[in-house]
PDB file of C-alpha atoms in Angstrom:
ATOM      1  CA  MET A   1     104.681 109.063  75.853  1.00  0.00           C
ATOM      2  CA  ARG A   2     101.899 111.112  74.259  1.00  0.00           C
ATOM      3  CA  LYS A   3     100.227 107.998  72.895  1.00  0.00           C
ATOM      4  CA  TRP A   4     100.121 106.551  76.418  1.00  0.00           C
ATOM      5  CA  MET A   5      98.590 109.749  77.786  1.00  0.00           C
ATOM      6  CA  TRP A   6      95.834 109.729  75.163  1.00  0.00           C
ATOM      7  CA  ALA A   7      95.192 106.038  75.784  1.00  0.00           C
ATOM      8  CA  LEU A   8      94.918 106.655  79.533  1.00  0.00           C
ATOM      9  CA  LEU A   9      92.566 109.593  78.989  1.00  0.00           C
ATOM     10  CA  LEU A  10      90.276 107.271  77.053  1.00  0.00           C
ATOM     11  CA  ILE A  11      90.666 104.057  79.052  1.00  0.00           C
ATOM     12  CA  ILE A  12      90.394 105.381  82.631  1.00  0.00           C
ATOM     13  CA  PRO A  13      86.892 106.913  82.271  1.00  0.00           C
ATOM     14  CA  VAL A  14      85.629 103.761  80.553  1.00  0.00           C
ATOM     15  CA  VAL A  15      86.999 101.533  83.333  1.00  0.00           C
ATOM     16  CA  GLU A  16      85.596 103.854  86.024  1.00  0.00           C
ATOM     17  CA  LEU A  17      82.168 103.927  84.377  1.00  0.00           C
ATOM     18  CA  TYR A  18      82.181 100.145  84.101  1.00  0.00           C
ATOM     19  CA  GLY A  19      83.100  99.872  87.807  1.00  0.00           C
ATOM     20  CA  PHE A  20      80.340 102.319  88.725  1.00  0.00           C
ATOM     21  CA  ILE A  21      77.778 100.326  86.727  1.00  0.00           C
ATOM     22  CA  LEU A  22      78.901  97.032  88.289  1.00  0.00           C
ATOM     23  CA  MET A  23      78.765  98.459  91.807  1.00  0.00           C
ATOM     24  CA  SER A  24      75.380 100.087  91.117  1.00  0.00           C
ATOM     25  CA  ASP A  25      73.968  96.744  90.008  1.00  0.00           C
ATOM     26  CA  TRP A  26      75.381  95.108  93.107  1.00  0.00           C
ATOM     27  CA  ILE A  27      74.428  97.577  95.887  1.00  0.00           C
ATOM     28  CA  GLY A  28      72.286 100.213  94.159  1.00  0.00           C
ATOM     29  CA  ALA A  29      73.019 103.572  92.554  1.00  0.00           C
ATOM     30  CA  GLY A  30      72.413 105.688  95.666  1.00  0.00           C
ATOM     31  CA  LYS A  31      74.692 103.613  97.862  1.00  0.00           C
ATOM     32  CA  THR A  32      77.316 103.554  95.133  1.00  0.00           C
ATOM     33  CA  LEU A  33      77.298 107.328  94.868  1.00  0.00           C
ATOM     34  CA  LEU A  34      77.459 107.636  98.663  1.00  0.00           C
ATOM     35  CA  LEU A  35      80.343 105.163  98.756  1.00  0.00           C
ATOM     36  CA  MET A  36      82.256 107.186  96.153  1.00  0.00           C
ATOM     37  CA  ILE A  37      81.787 110.383  98.163  1.00  0.00           C
ATOM     38  CA  LEU A  38      82.784 108.607 101.381  1.00  0.00           C
ATOM     39  CA  THR A  39      85.957 107.143  99.873  1.00  0.00           C
ATOM     40  CA  SER A  40      86.931 110.586  98.582  1.00  0.00           C
ATOM     41  CA  LEU A  41      86.444 112.152 102.030  1.00  0.00           C
ATOM     42  CA  ILE A  42      88.385 109.385 103.765  1.00  0.00           C
ATOM     43  CA  GLY A  43      91.108 109.696 101.143  1.00  0.00           C
ATOM     44  CA  ILE A  44      91.422 113.442 101.639  1.00  0.00           C
ATOM     45  CA  ALA A  45      91.695 112.934 105.409  1.00  0.00           C
ATOM     46  CA  MET A  46      94.395 110.278 104.904  1.00  0.00           C
ATOM     47  CA  LEU A  47      96.184 112.595 102.474  1.00  0.00           C
ATOM     48  CA  GLN A  48      96.308 115.382 105.048  1.00  0.00           C
ATOM     49  CA  PHE A  49      97.451 113.099 107.875  1.00  0.00           C
ATOM     50  CA  GLU A  50     100.109 111.233 105.882  1.00  0.00           C
ATOM     51  CA  GLY A  51     101.270 114.408 104.138  1.00  0.00           C
ATOM     52  CA  ARG A  52     101.877 116.170 107.447  1.00  0.00           C
ATOM     53  CA  LYS A  53     103.693 113.125 108.798  1.00  0.00           C
ATOM     54  CA  VAL A  54     106.013 112.906 105.772  1.00  0.00           C
ATOM     55  CA  LEU A  55     106.733 116.651 105.883  1.00  0.00           C
ATOM     56  CA  LEU A  56     107.584 116.444 109.582  1.00  0.00           C
ATOM     57  CA  ASP A  57     109.845 113.418 109.023  1.00  0.00           C
ATOM     58  CA  ALA A  58     111.594 115.157 106.101  1.00  0.00           C
ATOM     59  CA  ARG A  59     112.140 118.287 108.192  1.00  0.00           C
ATOM     60  CA  ASN A  60     113.616 116.193 111.024  1.00  0.00           C
ATOM     61  CA  GLU A  61     116.012 114.471 108.605  1.00  0.00           C
ATOM     62  CA  MET A  62     117.127 117.811 107.146  1.00  0.00           C
ATOM     63  CA  GLU A  63     117.742 119.201 110.633  1.00  0.00           C
ATOM     64  CA  ARG A  64     120.031 116.224 111.300  1.00  0.00           C
ATOM     65  CA  GLY A  65     121.917 117.024 108.083  1.00  0.00           C
ATOM     66  CA  GLN A  66     120.563 114.075 106.096  1.00  0.00           C
ATOM     67  CA  VAL A  67     119.025 114.178 102.624  1.00  0.00           C
ATOM     68  CA  PRO A  68     115.334 113.175 102.907  1.00  0.00           C
ATOM     69  CA  GLY A  69     115.366 111.166  99.655  1.00  0.00           C
ATOM     70  CA  ARG A  70     112.932 108.451 100.683  1.00  0.00           C
ATOM     71  CA  LYS A  71     110.633 111.015 102.296  1.00  0.00           C
ATOM     72  CA  MET A  72     110.589 113.042  99.083  1.00  0.00           C
ATOM     73  CA  VAL A  73     109.532 109.961  97.110  1.00  0.00           C
ATOM     74  CA  ASP A  74     106.880 109.249  99.746  1.00  0.00           C
ATOM     75  CA  GLY A  75     105.667 112.838  99.435  1.00  0.00           C
ATOM     76  CA  LEU A  76     105.390 112.419  95.659  1.00  0.00           C
ATOM     77  CA  PHE A  77     103.373 109.224  96.093  1.00  0.00           C
ATOM     78  CA  ILE A  78     101.087 110.867  98.649  1.00  0.00           C
ATOM     79  CA  PHE A  79     100.487 113.783  96.280  1.00  0.00           C
ATOM     80  CA  VAL A  80      99.667 111.484  93.342  1.00  0.00           C
ATOM     81  CA  GLY A  81      97.530 109.260  95.581  1.00  0.00           C
ATOM     82  CA  GLY A  82      95.608 112.280  96.875  1.00  0.00           C
ATOM     83  CA  PHE A  83      94.996 113.459  93.319  1.00  0.00           C
ATOM     84  CA  LEU A  84      93.684 110.010  92.377  1.00  0.00           C
ATOM     85  CA  LEU A  85      91.419 109.974  95.427  1.00  0.00           C
ATOM     86  CA  MET A  86      89.817 113.237  94.316  1.00  0.00           C
ATOM     87  CA  ILE A  87      88.893 111.721  90.941  1.00  0.00           C
ATOM     88  CA  PRO A  88      85.527 109.982  91.232  1.00  0.00           C
ATOM     89  CA  GLY A  89      85.784 106.259  90.643  1.00  0.00           C
ATOM     90  CA  PHE A  90      86.655 103.019  92.340  1.00  0.00           C
ATOM     91  CA  VAL A  91      89.762 102.019  90.386  1.00  0.00           C
ATOM     92  CA  THR A  92      91.468 105.385  90.956  1.00  0.00           C
ATOM     93  CA  ASP A  93      90.398 105.243  94.616  1.00  0.00           C
ATOM     94  CA  ILE A  94      92.004 101.831  95.086  1.00  0.00           C
ATOM     95  CA  ILE A  95      95.262 102.986  93.502  1.00  0.00           C
ATOM     96  CA  GLY A  96      95.101 106.265  95.440  1.00  0.00           C
ATOM     97  CA  PHE A  97      94.537 104.538  98.780  1.00  0.00           C
ATOM     98  CA  THR A  98      97.451 102.171  98.186  1.00  0.00           C
ATOM     99  CA  LEU A  99      99.701 105.141  97.346  1.00  0.00           C
ATOM    100  CA  VAL A 100      98.677 107.078 100.464  1.00  0.00           C
ATOM    101  CA  PHE A 101      98.591 104.097 102.849  1.00  0.00           C
ATOM    102  CA  PRO A 102     102.036 103.689 104.505  1.00  0.00           C
ATOM    103  CA  LEU A 103     102.072  99.866 104.458  1.00  0.00           C
ATOM    104  CA  THR A 104     101.636  99.574 100.673  1.00  0.00           C
ATOM    105  CA  ARG A 105     103.733 102.603  99.675  1.00  0.00           C
ATOM    106  CA  PRO A 106     107.078 100.686  99.859  1.00  0.00           C
ATOM    107  CA  ILE A 107     105.889  98.419  97.027  1.00  0.00           C
ATOM    108  CA  TYR A 108     105.444 101.430  94.751  1.00  0.00           C
ATOM    109  CA  ARG A 109     108.739 102.884  95.989  1.00  0.00           C
ATOM    110  CA  LEU A 110     110.588  99.691  95.058  1.00  0.00           C
ATOM    111  CA  PHE A 111     109.266  99.738  91.483  1.00  0.00           C
ATOM    112  CA  PHE A 112     109.725 103.502  91.119  1.00  0.00           C
ATOM    113  CA  LEU A 113     113.325 103.480  92.333  1.00  0.00           C
ATOM    114  CA  GLY A 114     114.103 100.529  90.041  1.00  0.00           C
ATOM    115  CA  TRP A 115     112.605 102.418  87.093  1.00  0.00           C
ATOM    116  CA  LEU A 116     114.506 105.575  88.054  1.00  0.00           C
ATOM    117  CA  GLU A 117     117.803 103.681  88.343  1.00  0.00           C
ATOM    118  CA  LYS A 118     117.240 102.111  84.921  1.00  0.00           C
ATOM    119  CA  LYS A 119     116.540 105.531  83.383  1.00  0.00           C
ATOM    120  CA  MET A 120     119.650 107.001  84.982  1.00  0.00           C
ATOM    121  CA  ARG A 121     121.851 104.140  83.722  1.00  0.00           C
ATOM    122  CA  ASN A 122     120.696 104.413  80.109  1.00  0.00           C
ATOM    123  CA  GLY A 123     121.074 108.205  80.126  1.00  0.00           C
ATOM    124  CA  SER A 124     117.398 109.194  79.901  1.00  0.00           C
ATOM    125  CA  ILE A 125     117.655 111.004  83.238  1.00  0.00           C
ATOM    126  CA  THR A 126     120.800 112.856  84.279  1.00  0.00           C
ATOM    127  CA  PHE A 127     121.584 113.610  87.903  1.00  0.00           C
ATOM    128  CA  TYR A 128     123.796 116.587  88.738  1.00  0.00           C
ATOM    129  CA  ARG A 129     125.316 117.214  92.143  1.00  0.00           C
ATOM    130  CA  ARG A 130     125.828 120.745  93.329  1.00  0.00           C
ATOM    131  CA  PRO A 131     129.426 121.367  94.439  1.00  0.00           C
ATOM    132  CA  LYS A 132     129.853 122.111  98.131  1.00  0.00           C
TER     133      LYS A 132
END
């Protein structure tokens, strides 16, 4: 796990810098910088809107006596997507937007829940239920 973290810390800035250089060559440095600021502002606005919506939906499910499992996963994705949107760069913005956007979030949820189920089956993650 630590090796992956170090690799990501080295690879992500290189990829973002490469994307910035490509975009600067294509539309100009000033417009590229403005576009990065604009995508961050739009992302923060989407984060606030979608975050409120997920919190409200989770609260409604809890009031009905249901466990808001899917809403909690959505909230996690919105949080991670918002964090990625605050990082300057186009690659992190694309991933962040797809995590925050409600139409693409189910794709991530499908892969995440499959990964989580696999980890629970092989014993890497243990789930305990609280007795009633």
